[in-house]
Structures are given as C-alpha cells and as structure tokens.
C-alpha cells in the first residue's frame, strides 16, 4: 500500500537554510546541500526547498543549490519560491528538481498552472496554498508569504488548481505556521475532502503527534515540517518509528 | 560499455541522468542523446518518459527515424532497453491519456487511467509504495520483495499477456503493474532514479546485464 510521506522542508535565503517564526525572525542554520543529504540519508521521503527570497533577489543561487543537491540525493526534490514563468520551471527542472511548487503566480493567473501542467506534466506541478482562517470553517488564500490578502476562498481555489492540472497541493496554514501548536486540522480536512489530488500538510508542527493528526485526522497524504527536524528535536527516523507504532504506514 | 539515455524532449530527465551517472561512475559510459546513429550503436538504452502518453509518443515521432531505430535495437536486435514511467507505458499498443494514441506496440496491451473508486483514492498515485515481485527479473537481483519504490502516475499499463509482469503494487482496488520483463525489454512504472539506494540498485542491475 501507498505510504504516508514525511517531507522535511528547508527554507533557503541567500544560499543558507533558515526557518522563520511566522516568516519573520530568521535563524541561520546551515548549508542546504549538506542538510538535504543528511535528510535523504536518514530516510526523508522527499526533500523540499523553499526559496524565501526568490521574489526579489537573484535566482541563480537556488538553481546552483538544486544542481548540487540533485547529484547527491536520489529521492524526489521539490522546489518552490518565486516560480512565476515557464522559464523558471524549466531552469529548476533542468537543474535537477523533480517538482516545482507554484504559489503567488497560481493565484494571479490560474492559466499558468494549466500551461505548466500541460507542458511538464501534472506530476511535477505542486500548487502551494497559504490559507488563513477568516470565519468559522472559512479560509482565505494569502500570497507573498502571508502578507497579502486575496479575497479568494481556499476551498474553491483548491478545487480550481486541481481542475487546472496541479498534481498536488501543498497546504500551509498561516495561522499555525511557526507556532508549533499543530496543523490546522479543520482546514486540512476540508481541503482533503474537497479535492481528489494528494494534499501535503504544512504549518504548525511542534510534536510527532501533530504529524499523526495531519495524516489520520486531516487526511493528508504527506506531512511537511521544518523546525522540528531542523533543530534536531526529532530525527526523521523518530517520526517514522512513532507513526509506525501508531499504525500509520510509512516507509521504514 | 556505452549506455544511451534517449533525450527526446519528454520532460524532465535530469534525475535519470544524475542517478545513472552516479551508478555508472568510472565503469560505464553514459550518453544523453537523440542522435539515432549513436543510439543504434550503443549497448543499452534507457527510455525515460514524463508528461502524458500522447505528448511522449508525439515527441518520439518528431525525431526522424527514432521509432524505427528503437524498434531495430530492441525488437530485431534484442538488445537491452529499460523504459521508465511513460517510457514503459509506450511499449503498449495504445494509450488513452489526453486522446487515444498509438503506442510502440512492443508488448501488447493498453494504458488506461487508474480506477480511483469515485474519488476514494487520490490521483496521481504519488509516493512510496511496496512492490510485490511476481516473477524473477534480472533487474530485481538482490531486491527484496516489498521493497519501497517511488511512484508518480495516474495511468497504468495493462498487458494482455500477464506473464510479462514482474512486479505489481497495491493501489486503489487492484494490483497495478509496476514492472515488466519480456526477453530483453524491461520497464518500471516507478522511478528507480528517485527511489533512494534501492532504486540505484535496480539501475546497477540493469547496467550489469
């Protein structure tokens, strides 16, 4: 049977790994290539790079990191942050990324998702949705790392990206991100029930129980986390053994 | 030994190149090309494939003489060829992704969408799944039954002759064909190039044939 994936995410700024608390206060914590290799050696099911400066700065840095990482890690590599054009995608895929994650550009123009999935195949197009709760059981899509409100309903948008060929949704709760208080399970459940493509849960992991909740209560196909792995609180192996002990199937 | 990865603009083949290069290091010469003269004279071929069945078949057909060269290599001269993902699917007679499209017709069968049980199962089938080995295959040397491989696809190859099936994977209501072997023809629906050390072992097995 298909296993639930555990995906460590490395936020990269200026070629270095950082993890922001609510996207502000950044801590420098290492070389991305080395980190990715450690994760893949320790059983990560996939590696995710999020280039958090890509919107304004030179993209060459991340491409070079992807190129180096892809030569050493033989598990899927997803790269997001500032992916706006077909050329951006081509550059990342040629450098060795297996999937790209599109965020703001998908909100601005859904045809971009359609065009990208037609050109490269749905298998490599992930749409990252940053959602914030606005009312009970109602979430809105935000862009630019949670700074800009869009007025778009998250559930409707999730359905729309599926219709337009996205292969996966990377769903981040902006309310939970950086809080270590667990995923927004209601949001997750609502989106996984409204779509037929895999959803990756993101934002808020503080304990291994949160990973369990994301999969079992939220219905996520994969769970993404950054800081709990990054600062060594838990190893990927700990997470997998824990989930396995609670009868959640993982790749051991 | 010279091994060719066929570059026919079938989408992203960087990972295939990286992993084969890693395994081949210092032992085997890997060439990435669409030059039919080079393809004709090499020892082994890797036929990757990403995107839709139709777009891959269309891309193959756009390179003059490529389909005939591949056929001569694999079917007439019976030299080893490994198809990965849509590369495997194209062995079929026909595929139904995007539009009904004629395949290479090397292994009789069709490629159709995985039945997702009215949305009960997510598609694409993305992630790590266990392979259940159905028969001895040269590329599975030292690969344990139920090893995990990385998958990403929504369509499956259904061969007419079930004896070509070398491994299946459990998804949705049935067992999906995830590897075939017929004489010198090998194919994997999963991505050995993305399946960690165990995937690299499959690549190594193929290179050592």
Coordinates of C-alpha atoms in Angstrom, one line a residue:
Chain A
X1 CA 0.0 0.0 0.0
X2 CA 0.9 3.6 -0.5
X3 CA 2.9 5.0 2.4
X4 CA 2.4 8.4 4.1
X5 CA 5.3 10.7 3.3
X6 CA 7.4 12.7 5.6
X7 CA 8.9 15.7 3.9
X8 CA 11.4 18.0 5.7
X9 CA 11.4 21.5 4.3
X10 CA 14.4 23.7 4.1
X11 CA 13.8 27.4 3.8
X12 CA 16.6 28.9 1.9
X13 CA 17.7 32.5 1.9
X14 CA 20.9 33.7 0.2
X15 CA 22.0 30.2 -0.2
X16 CA 21.7 29.4 3.5
X17 CA 19.0 27.5 5.4
X18 CA 16.7 29.4 7.7
X19 CA 13.4 28.8 9.4
X20 CA 11.3 31.8 10.3
X21 CA 8.9 32.0 13.1
X22 CA 5.7 33.3 11.4
X23 CA 8.0 34.2 8.5
X24 CA 9.8 36.9 10.5
X25 CA 12.9 36.3 12.8
X26 CA 15.2 34.2 10.7
X27 CA 17.8 32.0 12.2
X28 CA 20.7 30.8 10.1
X29 CA 21.2 27.1 10.4
X30 CA 23.3 25.6 7.7
X31 CA 24.3 24.6 4.3
X32 CA 21.3 23.4 2.2
X33 CA 23.1 20.8 0.2
X34 CA 24.5 19.2 3.3
X35 CA 21.2 19.3 5.1
X36 CA 19.4 17.8 2.2
X37 CA 21.9 14.9 2.1
X38 CA 21.5 14.3 5.8
X39 CA 17.8 14.2 5.4
X40 CA 17.8 11.9 2.4
X41 CA 20.3 9.5 4.2
X42 CA 18.1 9.4 7.2
X43 CA 15.0 8.3 5.4
X44 CA 13.2 11.5 4.3
X45 CA 10.7 10.5 1.6
X46 CA 11.1 13.7 -0.3
X47 CA 13.1 17.0 0.2
X48 CA 11.5 20.4 -0.2
X49 CA 13.4 23.6 -0.7
X50 CA 11.6 26.9 -0.3
X51 CA 13.4 29.9 -1.6
X52 CA 12.1 32.6 0.6
X53 CA 14.0 35.4 -1.1
X54 CA 13.2 34.4 -4.6
X55 CA 10.7 37.1 -5.1
X56 CA 13.2 39.9 -5.0
X57 CA 16.7 38.5 -5.4
X58 CA 18.9 36.6 -7.8
X59 CA 17.5 33.1 -8.6
X60 CA 20.9 31.7 -9.6
X61 CA 21.7 30.8 -6.0
X62 CA 18.8 28.4 -5.6
X63 CA 19.5 26.8 -9.0
X64 CA 23.1 26.1 -8.0
X65 CA 21.9 24.6 -4.8
X66 CA 19.4 22.4 -6.6
X67 CA 22.0 21.3 -9.1
X68 CA 24.4 20.2 -6.3
X69 CA 21.7 18.6 -4.2
X70 CA 20.3 16.6 -7.1
X71 CA 23.7 15.0 -7.7
X72 CA 23.7 13.6 -4.1
X73 CA 20.1 13.0 -3.2
X74 CA 18.2 10.3 -5.0
X75 CA 14.8 11.0 -3.5
X76 CA 12.3 13.5 -5.0
X77 CA 13.2 17.1 -4.7
X78 CA 10.5 19.8 -4.7
X79 CA 11.5 23.5 -5.1
X80 CA 9.3 26.5 -4.5
X81 CA 9.5 30.2 -4.1
X82 CA 9.3 32.8 -6.8
X83 CA 8.2 30.3 -9.5
X84 CA 6.5 32.6 -11.9
X85 CA 7.3 31.7 -15.5
X86 CA 7.7 28.6 -17.7
X87 CA 11.3 29.5 -17.9
X88 CA 11.7 29.5 -14.1
X89 CA 10.2 25.9 -14.1
X90 CA 12.5 24.8 -17.0
X91 CA 15.5 26.1 -15.2
X92 CA 14.7 24.3 -11.9
X93 CA 13.8 21.0 -13.6
X94 CA 17.0 21.1 -15.7
X95 CA 19.0 21.7 -12.5
X96 CA 17.5 18.5 -11.1
X97 CA 14.3 19.4 -9.3
X98 CA 11.5 16.8 -9.7
X99 CA 8.7 19.1 -8.8
X100 CA 8.1 22.8 -8.6
X101 CA 5.8 24.5 -6.2
X102 CA 3.8 27.5 -7.5
X103 CA 2.3 29.9 -5.1
X104 CA 1.6 33.6 -5.9
X105 CA 1.7 33.0 -9.7
X106 CA -1.1 30.5 -9.4
X107 CA -3.3 32.9 -7.6
X108 CA -2.6 35.7 -10.0
X109 CA -3.2 33.6 -13.1
X110 CA -4.6 30.1 -12.9
X111 CA -3.8 29.6 -16.6
X112 CA -0.2 29.5 -15.6
X113 CA -0.9 26.3 -13.7
X114 CA -2.7 24.9 -16.7
X115 CA 0.1 25.8 -19.1
X116 CA 2.7 24.4 -16.7
X117 CA 1.0 21.1 -16.1
X118 CA 0.3 20.7 -19.8
X119 CA 3.9 21.4 -20.7
X120 CA 5.7 19.5 -17.9
X121 CA 3.0 17.1 -16.7
X122 CA 0.9 17.2 -13.6
X123 CA 3.4 15.0 -11.8
X124 CA 5.8 17.9 -11.3
X125 CA 3.4 20.8 -10.6
X126 CA 2.6 21.4 -7.0
X127 CA 0.4 24.4 -6.0
X128 CA 1.2 25.9 -2.7
X129 CA -1.8 27.4 -1.0
X130 CA -1.3 29.7 2.0
X131 CA -4.6 29.9 3.9
X132 CA -5.7 31.9 6.8
X133 CA -8.9 31.5 8.8
X134 CA -11.4 34.3 8.3
X135 CA -14.6 32.8 9.7
X136 CA -15.6 29.5 11.2
X137 CA -14.9 26.9 8.6
X138 CA -13.9 29.6 6.1
X139 CA -10.3 30.2 5.0
X140 CA -8.9 32.7 2.6
X141 CA -5.9 32.5 0.3
X142 CA -2.9 34.7 1.1
X143 CA 0.1 35.4 -1.0
X144 CA 3.7 36.8 -0.6
X145 CA 4.5 34.7 2.4
X146 CA 1.2 35.6 4.1
X147 CA 1.3 39.3 3.7
X148 CA -1.3 39.8 1.0
X149 CA -4.9 39.1 1.3
X150 CA -6.6 37.9 -1.9
X151 CA -10.3 37.6 -1.0
X152 CA -10.2 34.1 -2.6
X153 CA -11.8 31.2 -0.8
X154 CA -9.3 28.5 -0.1
X155 CA -11.6 25.6 -0.8
X156 CA -12.8 27.0 -4.1
X157 CA -9.2 27.7 -5.1
X158 CA -8.0 24.2 -4.2
X159 CA -10.7 22.8 -6.5
X160 CA -9.7 25.2 -9.2
X161 CA -6.0 24.2 -9.1
X162 CA -7.0 20.6 -9.3
X163 CA -9.2 21.3 -12.4
X164 CA -6.3 23.1 -14.0
X165 CA -3.9 20.2 -13.7
X166 CA -2.0 20.6 -10.4
X167 CA -0.7 17.2 -9.3
X168 CA -0.5 18.0 -5.6
X169 CA -1.5 20.8 -3.1
X170 CA 0.9 22.0 -0.5
X171 CA -1.4 23.5 2.1
X172 CA 0.0 25.9 4.7
X173 CA -2.0 27.3 7.5
X174 CA -0.8 30.9 8.0
X175 CA -2.4 30.9 11.5
X176 CA -0.4 27.9 12.5
X177 CA 2.9 28.4 10.7
X178 CA 5.7 28.8 13.2
X179 CA 3.5 28.3 16.3
X180 CA 4.4 24.6 16.9
X181 CA 0.8 24.1 18.0
X182 CA -0.1 21.6 15.3
X183 CA -1.6 21.7 11.8
X184 CA -5.0 23.4 11.3
X185 CA -6.8 20.1 11.1
X186 CA -10.2 21.7 10.1
X187 CA -8.6 23.4 7.2
X188 CA -6.8 20.2 6.2
X189 CA -9.9 18.1 6.5
X190 CA -12.0 20.5 4.5
X191 CA -9.4 20.6 1.6
X192 CA -8.7 16.9 1.5
X193 CA -12.4 16.2 1.4
X194 CA -13.0 18.7 -1.4
X195 CA -10.2 17.5 -3.7
X196 CA -9.1 14.3 -5.4
X197 CA -5.3 15.1 -5.6
X198 CA -2.8 14.4 -2.8
X199 CA -2.5 17.2 -0.1
X200 CA 0.7 17.9 1.8
X201 CA 0.0 19.4 5.2
X202 CA 2.2 22.2 6.3
X203 CA 2.5 24.8 9.1
X204 CA 2.5 24.3 12.8
X205 CA 4.3 21.1 13.6
X206 CA 5.7 21.0 17.1
X207 CA 5.5 17.4 18.1
X208 CA 5.3 14.0 16.5
X209 CA 1.7 13.7 17.4
X210 CA 1.0 16.7 15.1
X211 CA 2.3 14.6 12.2
X212 CA -0.1 11.8 13.2
X213 CA -3.0 14.2 13.4
X214 CA -2.2 15.6 10.0
X215 CA -2.4 12.2 8.4
X216 CA -5.1 10.5 10.4
X217 CA -7.4 13.4 11.3
X218 CA -6.6 15.7 8.5
X219 CA -6.4 13.2 5.7
X220 CA -3.1 14.4 4.3
X221 CA -1.1 12.2 2.0
X222 CA 2.2 13.7 3.2
X223 CA 3.3 15.9 6.1
X224 CA 5.8 18.6 5.8
X225 CA 7.8 20.1 8.7
X226 CA 10.8 22.3 9.1
X227 CA 11.9 23.3 12.5
X228 CA 11.2 20.1 14.5
X229 CA 13.7 18.3 12.2
X230 CA 15.9 21.2 11.5
X231 CA 16.9 22.0 15.0
X232 CA 17.4 18.3 15.8
X233 CA 14.4 18.0 18.2
X234 CA 13.4 14.9 16.3
X235 CA 15.1 12.8 13.6
X236 CA 13.2 11.6 10.5
X237 CA 13.6 8.1 11.9
X238 CA 11.9 9.1 15.2
X239 CA 9.0 10.4 13.3
X240 CA 8.7 7.3 11.2
X241 CA 9.0 4.9 14.1
X242 CA 6.5 6.9 16.1
X243 CA 3.9 6.9 13.3
X244 CA 4.6 3.2 12.6
X245 CA 4.0 2.4 16.3
X246 CA 0.6 4.1 16.0
X247 CA -0.3 2.0 12.9
X248 CA 0.3 4.7 10.3
X249 CA 2.1 3.2 7.4
X250 CA 5.4 4.8 6.5
X251 CA 8.4 3.7 4.5
X252 CA 10.9 2.3 7.1
Chain B
X1 CA 30.1 -0.3 -22.4
X2 CA 28.0 2.6 -23.8
X3 CA 24.6 3.3 -22.5
X4 CA 22.3 5.8 -24.0
X5 CA 19.6 7.8 -22.3
X6 CA 17.2 8.8 -25.1
X7 CA 16.7 12.6 -25.0
X8 CA 13.5 13.2 -27.0
X9 CA 12.3 16.3 -25.1
X10 CA 10.0 14.1 -23.0
X11 CA 10.1 16.4 -20.0
X12 CA 12.4 16.3 -17.1
X13 CA 15.2 13.8 -17.4
X14 CA 17.7 15.4 -15.1
X15 CA 17.1 12.9 -12.3
X16 CA 17.5 10.0 -14.7
X17 CA 20.8 11.4 -15.9
X18 CA 22.0 12.1 -12.3
X19 CA 21.3 8.7 -11.0
X20 CA 22.6 6.7 -13.9
X21 CA 25.7 8.9 -13.9
X22 CA 26.2 8.2 -10.2
X23 CA 25.8 4.4 -10.6
X24 CA 27.9 4.2 -13.8
X25 CA 30.8 6.2 -12.3
X26 CA 34.0 5.1 -13.9
X27 CA 32.5 1.8 -15.2
X28 CA 30.0 2.6 -17.9
X29 CA 29.9 5.4 -20.4
X30 CA 26.5 7.2 -20.2
X31 CA 25.4 9.3 -23.2
X32 CA 22.3 11.5 -23.3
X33 CA 21.3 12.0 -26.9
X34 CA 18.7 11.9 -29.6
X35 CA 21.2 11.1 -32.3
X36 CA 20.0 7.9 -34.0
X37 CA 23.4 6.8 -35.1
X38 CA 24.7 6.9 -31.5
X39 CA 21.5 5.2 -30.3
X40 CA 21.9 2.5 -32.9
X41 CA 25.5 1.6 -32.0
X42 CA 25.2 1.7 -28.2
X43 CA 24.9 -1.4 -25.9
X44 CA 21.9 -0.5 -23.8
X45 CA 19.1 2.1 -23.9
X46 CA 17.2 3.9 -21.3
X47 CA 13.8 5.3 -22.5
X48 CA 12.5 7.8 -19.9
X49 CA 9.2 9.5 -20.2
X50 CA 7.3 12.2 -18.3
X51 CA 4.1 14.0 -19.0
X52 CA 1.3 12.4 -20.9
X53 CA 1.4 9.2 -23.1
X54 CA 0.3 11.3 -26.1
X55 CA 3.0 14.0 -25.6
X56 CA 5.7 11.4 -25.2
X57 CA 4.6 9.4 -28.3
X58 CA 4.3 12.7 -30.2
X59 CA 7.8 13.7 -29.1
X60 CA 9.3 10.4 -30.2
X61 CA 7.7 10.7 -33.6
X62 CA 9.1 14.2 -34.1
X63 CA 12.7 12.9 -34.2
X64 CA 13.0 11.4 -37.7
X65 CA 13.9 7.7 -37.7
X66 CA 13.9 7.4 -33.9
X67 CA 11.0 5.0 -33.5
X68 CA 12.4 2.7 -36.2
X69 CA 15.9 2.8 -34.7
X70 CA 14.5 1.9 -31.2
X71 CA 12.5 -0.9 -32.8
X72 CA 15.5 -2.3 -34.6
X73 CA 17.6 -2.1 -31.4
X74 CA 15.1 -3.6 -29.0
X75 CA 12.8 -5.9 -31.1
X76 CA 15.0 -7.0 -34.0
X77 CA 18.5 -7.0 -32.4
X78 CA 17.1 -7.8 -29.0
X79 CA 19.5 -5.5 -27.1
X80 CA 18.6 -4.4 -23.5
X81 CA 16.2 -1.5 -23.2
X82 CA 14.7 -0.1 -20.0
X83 CA 11.6 2.1 -20.2
X84 CA 10.8 4.2 -17.1
X85 CA 7.3 5.5 -16.3
X86 CA 5.8 6.7 -19.6
X87 CA 8.8 5.1 -21.2
X88 CA 7.4 1.8 -20.1
X89 CA 3.8 2.7 -20.9
X90 CA 4.8 3.4 -24.5
X91 CA 5.6 -0.3 -25.0
X92 CA 1.8 -0.8 -25.3
X93 CA -0.3 -0.8 -28.4
X94 CA -2.5 2.0 -27.3
X95 CA -2.8 4.7 -24.6
X96 CA -5.8 6.8 -23.6
X97 CA -4.3 9.8 -21.9
X98 CA -5.4 13.1 -23.4
X99 CA -6.5 11.3 -26.6
X100 CA -6.4 7.8 -27.9
X101 CA -2.8 7.4 -29.1
X102 CA -1.0 4.6 -30.8
X103 CA 2.0 3.3 -28.8
X104 CA 5.1 1.4 -29.9
X105 CA 3.3 -1.9 -29.8
X106 CA 6.2 -3.9 -28.4
X107 CA 4.2 -5.5 -25.6
X108 CA 0.6 -6.0 -26.5
X109 CA -1.7 -4.1 -24.1
X110 CA -3.2 -0.8 -23.3
X111 CA -2.6 2.2 -21.0
X112 CA -5.6 3.5 -19.2
X113 CA -6.5 5.6 -16.2
X114 CA -6.2 4.1 -12.7
X115 CA -9.7 3.5 -11.3
X116 CA -9.8 5.8 -8.3
X117 CA -13.1 4.3 -7.0
X118 CA -15.1 7.6 -7.5
X119 CA -12.5 9.7 -5.7
X120 CA -11.9 7.3 -2.8
X121 CA -8.2 7.1 -3.9
X122 CA -6.2 10.2 -4.8
X123 CA -4.7 10.5 -8.2
X124 CA -1.9 10.9 -9.2
X125 CA -0.7 7.8 -7.3
X126 CA 2.2 9.8 -5.7
X127 CA 4.7 8.5 -3.2
X128 CA 6.4 5.3 -1.9
X129 CA 4.7 2.0 -2.4
X130 CA 5.8 -1.5 -1.9
X131 CA 6.4 -3.6 -5.0
X132 CA 5.3 -7.2 -5.0
X133 CA 7.6 -9.3 -7.1
X134 CA 5.6 -11.6 -9.4
X135 CA 8.5 -13.3 -11.2
X136 CA 12.2 -13.4 -11.3
X137 CA 13.6 -10.5 -13.2
X138 CA 17.2 -9.7 -13.9
X139 CA 16.8 -6.1 -12.7
X140 CA 15.5 -7.3 -9.4
X141 CA 18.7 -9.2 -8.4
X142 CA 19.2 -8.6 -4.7
X143 CA 16.0 -6.6 -4.4
X144 CA 13.8 -7.9 -1.6
X145 CA 10.1 -8.4 -2.1
X146 CA 8.1 -5.5 -0.7
X147 CA 10.9 -3.0 -1.3
X148 CA 9.7 0.6 -1.4
X149 CA 9.8 2.4 -4.7
X150 CA 8.7 6.0 -5.7
X151 CA 5.7 6.3 -7.9
X152 CA 4.1 9.2 -9.7
X153 CA 1.4 8.5 -12.3
X154 CA -2.3 8.4 -13.0
X155 CA -2.3 5.8 -15.8
X156 CA -1.4 2.2 -15.8
X157 CA -0.1 -0.3 -18.3
X158 CA -2.4 -3.4 -18.7
X159 CA -0.5 -6.0 -20.8
X160 CA -2.5 -8.8 -22.5
X161 CA 0.0 -11.4 -21.6
X162 CA 0.2 -11.4 -17.8
X163 CA 3.5 -13.4 -17.9
X164 CA 5.4 -10.3 -18.7
X165 CA 4.5 -8.8 -15.4
X166 CA 7.5 -8.9 -13.0
X167 CA 6.1 -6.8 -10.2
X168 CA 2.8 -5.1 -9.0
X169 CA 1.9 -2.5 -6.5
X170 CA -1.3 -2.3 -4.4
X171 CA -3.3 0.8 -5.1
X172 CA -7.0 1.5 -5.4
X173 CA -9.0 -1.6 -5.9
X174 CA -6.3 -3.7 -7.6
X175 CA -2.8 -4.5 -8.3
X176 CA -1.1 -2.1 -10.6
X177 CA 1.5 -3.4 -13.0
X178 CA 4.7 -1.7 -11.9
X179 CA 7.4 -3.7 -13.7
X180 CA 7.6 -5.8 -16.8
X181 CA 10.3 -8.0 -18.3
X182 CA 10.0 -9.6 -21.7
X183 CA 13.2 -11.0 -23.1
X184 CA 15.5 -8.0 -23.4
X185 CA 12.8 -5.5 -22.7
X186 CA 12.5 -4.1 -19.2
X187 CA 10.1 -1.5 -17.8
X188 CA 9.3 0.1 -14.5
X189 CA 6.3 2.3 -13.7
X190 CA 8.0 3.5 -10.6
X191 CA 11.1 5.7 -10.7
X192 CA 14.2 3.8 -9.8
X193 CA 16.2 7.1 -10.2
X194 CA 14.2 8.6 -7.3
X195 CA 13.9 5.5 -5.2
X196 CA 16.9 6.0 -2.9
X197 CA 19.6 3.4 -2.6
X198 CA 17.3 0.5 -3.5
X199 CA 16.4 2.3 -6.8
X200 CA 20.0 2.8 -7.6
X201 CA 20.5 -1.0 -7.1
X202 CA 17.9 -1.6 -9.9
X203 CA 19.9 0.7 -12.1
X204 CA 23.1 -1.1 -11.2
X205 CA 21.4 -4.4 -12.1
X206 CA 20.4 -3.1 -15.5
X207 CA 23.9 -1.7 -16.2
X208 CA 25.4 -5.0 -15.2
X209 CA 23.2 -7.1 -17.5

